[in-house]
C-alpha positions as protocol buffer text, in pm:
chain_id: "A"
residue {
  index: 1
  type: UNK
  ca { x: -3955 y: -9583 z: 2153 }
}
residue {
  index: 2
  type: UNK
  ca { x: -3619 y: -9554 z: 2145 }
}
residue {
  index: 3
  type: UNK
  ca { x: -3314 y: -9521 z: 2427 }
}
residue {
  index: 4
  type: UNK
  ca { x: -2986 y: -9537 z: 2514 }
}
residue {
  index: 5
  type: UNK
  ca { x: -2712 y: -9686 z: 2293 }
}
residue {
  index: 6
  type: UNK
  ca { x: -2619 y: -9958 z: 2333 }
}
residue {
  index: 7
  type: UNK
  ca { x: -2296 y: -10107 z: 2486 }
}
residue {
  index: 8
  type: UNK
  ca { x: -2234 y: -10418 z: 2503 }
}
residue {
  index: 9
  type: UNK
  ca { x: -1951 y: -10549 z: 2288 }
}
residue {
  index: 10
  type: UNK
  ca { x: -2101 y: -10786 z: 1957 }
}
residue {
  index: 11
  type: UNK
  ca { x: -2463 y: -10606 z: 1982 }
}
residue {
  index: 12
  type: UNK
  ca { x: -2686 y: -10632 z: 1698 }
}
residue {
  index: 13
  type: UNK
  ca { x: -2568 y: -10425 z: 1332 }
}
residue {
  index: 14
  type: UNK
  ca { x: -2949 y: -10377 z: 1259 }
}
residue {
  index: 15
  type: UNK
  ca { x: -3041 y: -10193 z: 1605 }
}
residue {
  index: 16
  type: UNK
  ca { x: -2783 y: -9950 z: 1786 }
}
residue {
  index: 17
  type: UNK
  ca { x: -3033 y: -9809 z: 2071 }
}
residue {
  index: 18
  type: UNK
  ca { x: -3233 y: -9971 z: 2312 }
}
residue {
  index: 19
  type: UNK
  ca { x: -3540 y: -10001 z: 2122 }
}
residue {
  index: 20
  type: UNK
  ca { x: -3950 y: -10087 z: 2155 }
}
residue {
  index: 21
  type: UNK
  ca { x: -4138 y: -10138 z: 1828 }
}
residue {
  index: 22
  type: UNK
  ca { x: -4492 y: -10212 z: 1814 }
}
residue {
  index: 23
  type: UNK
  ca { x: -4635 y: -10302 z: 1447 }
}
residue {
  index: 24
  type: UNK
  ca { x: -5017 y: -10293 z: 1423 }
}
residue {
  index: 25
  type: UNK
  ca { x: -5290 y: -10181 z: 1245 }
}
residue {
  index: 26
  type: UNK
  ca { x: -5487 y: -9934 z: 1432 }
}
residue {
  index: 27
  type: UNK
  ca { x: -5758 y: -9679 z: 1366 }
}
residue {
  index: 28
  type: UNK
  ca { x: -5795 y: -9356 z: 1540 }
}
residue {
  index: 29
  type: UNK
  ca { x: -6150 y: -9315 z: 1761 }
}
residue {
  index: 30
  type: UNK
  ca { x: -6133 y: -8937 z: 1748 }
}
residue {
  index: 31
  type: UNK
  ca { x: -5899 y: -8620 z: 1746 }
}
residue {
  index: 32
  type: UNK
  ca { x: -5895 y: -8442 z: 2062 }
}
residue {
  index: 33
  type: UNK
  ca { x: -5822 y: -8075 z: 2143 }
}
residue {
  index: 34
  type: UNK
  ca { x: -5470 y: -8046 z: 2220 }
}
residue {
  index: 35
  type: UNK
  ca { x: -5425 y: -8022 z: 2596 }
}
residue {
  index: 36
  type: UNK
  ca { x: -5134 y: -7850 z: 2821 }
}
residue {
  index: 37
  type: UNK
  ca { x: -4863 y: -8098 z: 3074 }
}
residue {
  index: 38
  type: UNK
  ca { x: -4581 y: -7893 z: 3240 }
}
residue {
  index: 39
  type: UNK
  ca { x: -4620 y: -7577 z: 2970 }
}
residue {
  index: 40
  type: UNK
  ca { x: -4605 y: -7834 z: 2705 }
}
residue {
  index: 41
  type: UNK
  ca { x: -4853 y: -7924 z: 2412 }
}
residue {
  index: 42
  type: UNK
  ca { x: -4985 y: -8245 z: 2430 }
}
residue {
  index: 43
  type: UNK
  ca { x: -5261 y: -8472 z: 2225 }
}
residue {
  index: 44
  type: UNK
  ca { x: -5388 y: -8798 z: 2303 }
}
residue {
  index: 45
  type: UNK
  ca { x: -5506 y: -9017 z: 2039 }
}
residue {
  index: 46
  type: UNK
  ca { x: -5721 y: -9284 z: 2099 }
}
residue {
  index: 47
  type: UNK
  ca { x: -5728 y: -9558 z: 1862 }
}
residue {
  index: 48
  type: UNK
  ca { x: -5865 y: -9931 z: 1759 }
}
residue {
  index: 49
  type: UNK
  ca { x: -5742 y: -10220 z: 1651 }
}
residue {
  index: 50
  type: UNK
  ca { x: -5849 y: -10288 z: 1323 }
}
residue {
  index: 51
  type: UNK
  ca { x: -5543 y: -10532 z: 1174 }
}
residue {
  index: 52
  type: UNK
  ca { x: -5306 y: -10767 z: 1296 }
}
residue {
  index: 53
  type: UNK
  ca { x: -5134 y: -10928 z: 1047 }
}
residue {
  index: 54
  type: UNK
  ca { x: -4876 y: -11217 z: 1164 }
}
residue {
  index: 55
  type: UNK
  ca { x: -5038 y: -11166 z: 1533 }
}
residue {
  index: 56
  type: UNK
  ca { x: -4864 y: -10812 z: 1549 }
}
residue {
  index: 57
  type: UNK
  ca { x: -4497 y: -10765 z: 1595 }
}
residue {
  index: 58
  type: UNK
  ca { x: -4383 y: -10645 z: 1924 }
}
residue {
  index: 59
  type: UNK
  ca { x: -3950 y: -10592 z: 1897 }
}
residue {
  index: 60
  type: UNK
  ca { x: -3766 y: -10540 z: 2216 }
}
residue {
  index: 61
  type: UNK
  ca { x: -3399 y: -10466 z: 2171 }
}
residue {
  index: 62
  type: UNK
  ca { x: -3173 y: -10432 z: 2457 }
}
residue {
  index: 63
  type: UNK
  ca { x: -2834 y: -10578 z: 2600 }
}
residue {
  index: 64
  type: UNK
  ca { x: -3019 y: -10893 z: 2770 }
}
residue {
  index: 65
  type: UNK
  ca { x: -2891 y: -11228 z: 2596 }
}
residue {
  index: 66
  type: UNK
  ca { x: -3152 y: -11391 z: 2669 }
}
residue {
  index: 67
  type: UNK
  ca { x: -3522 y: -11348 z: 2851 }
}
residue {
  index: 68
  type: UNK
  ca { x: -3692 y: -11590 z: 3070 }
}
């Protein structure tokens, strides 16, 4: 998922939007007909987990210096 860029003076080279990426091995359940929200196509995908290698990699990039 990616956002805004970002603004804040001495931000990261590697990442230049506010970003979520989520690494993990998954396996999708089924394919469903595609559906209709506000006059626009849309398909959900249901999935498993099947692999986490390293415990799965969640990155959060954004303009905080630091997190609680």
């Amino acid at each position: 998922f990616e956002g805004s860029a970002e603004t804040t003076s001495g931000s990261s080279d590697a990442w230049h939007y506010k970003t979520l990426q989520i690494d993990l091995g998954i396996r999708y359940t089924s394919v469903p007909d595609v559906g209709e929200q506000n006059e626009d196509d849309v398909v959900t995908l249901p999935f498993e987990l099947v692999s986490v290698t390293n415990g799965g990699v969640f990155t959060v990039v954004n303009e905080v210096a630091a997190l609680p």
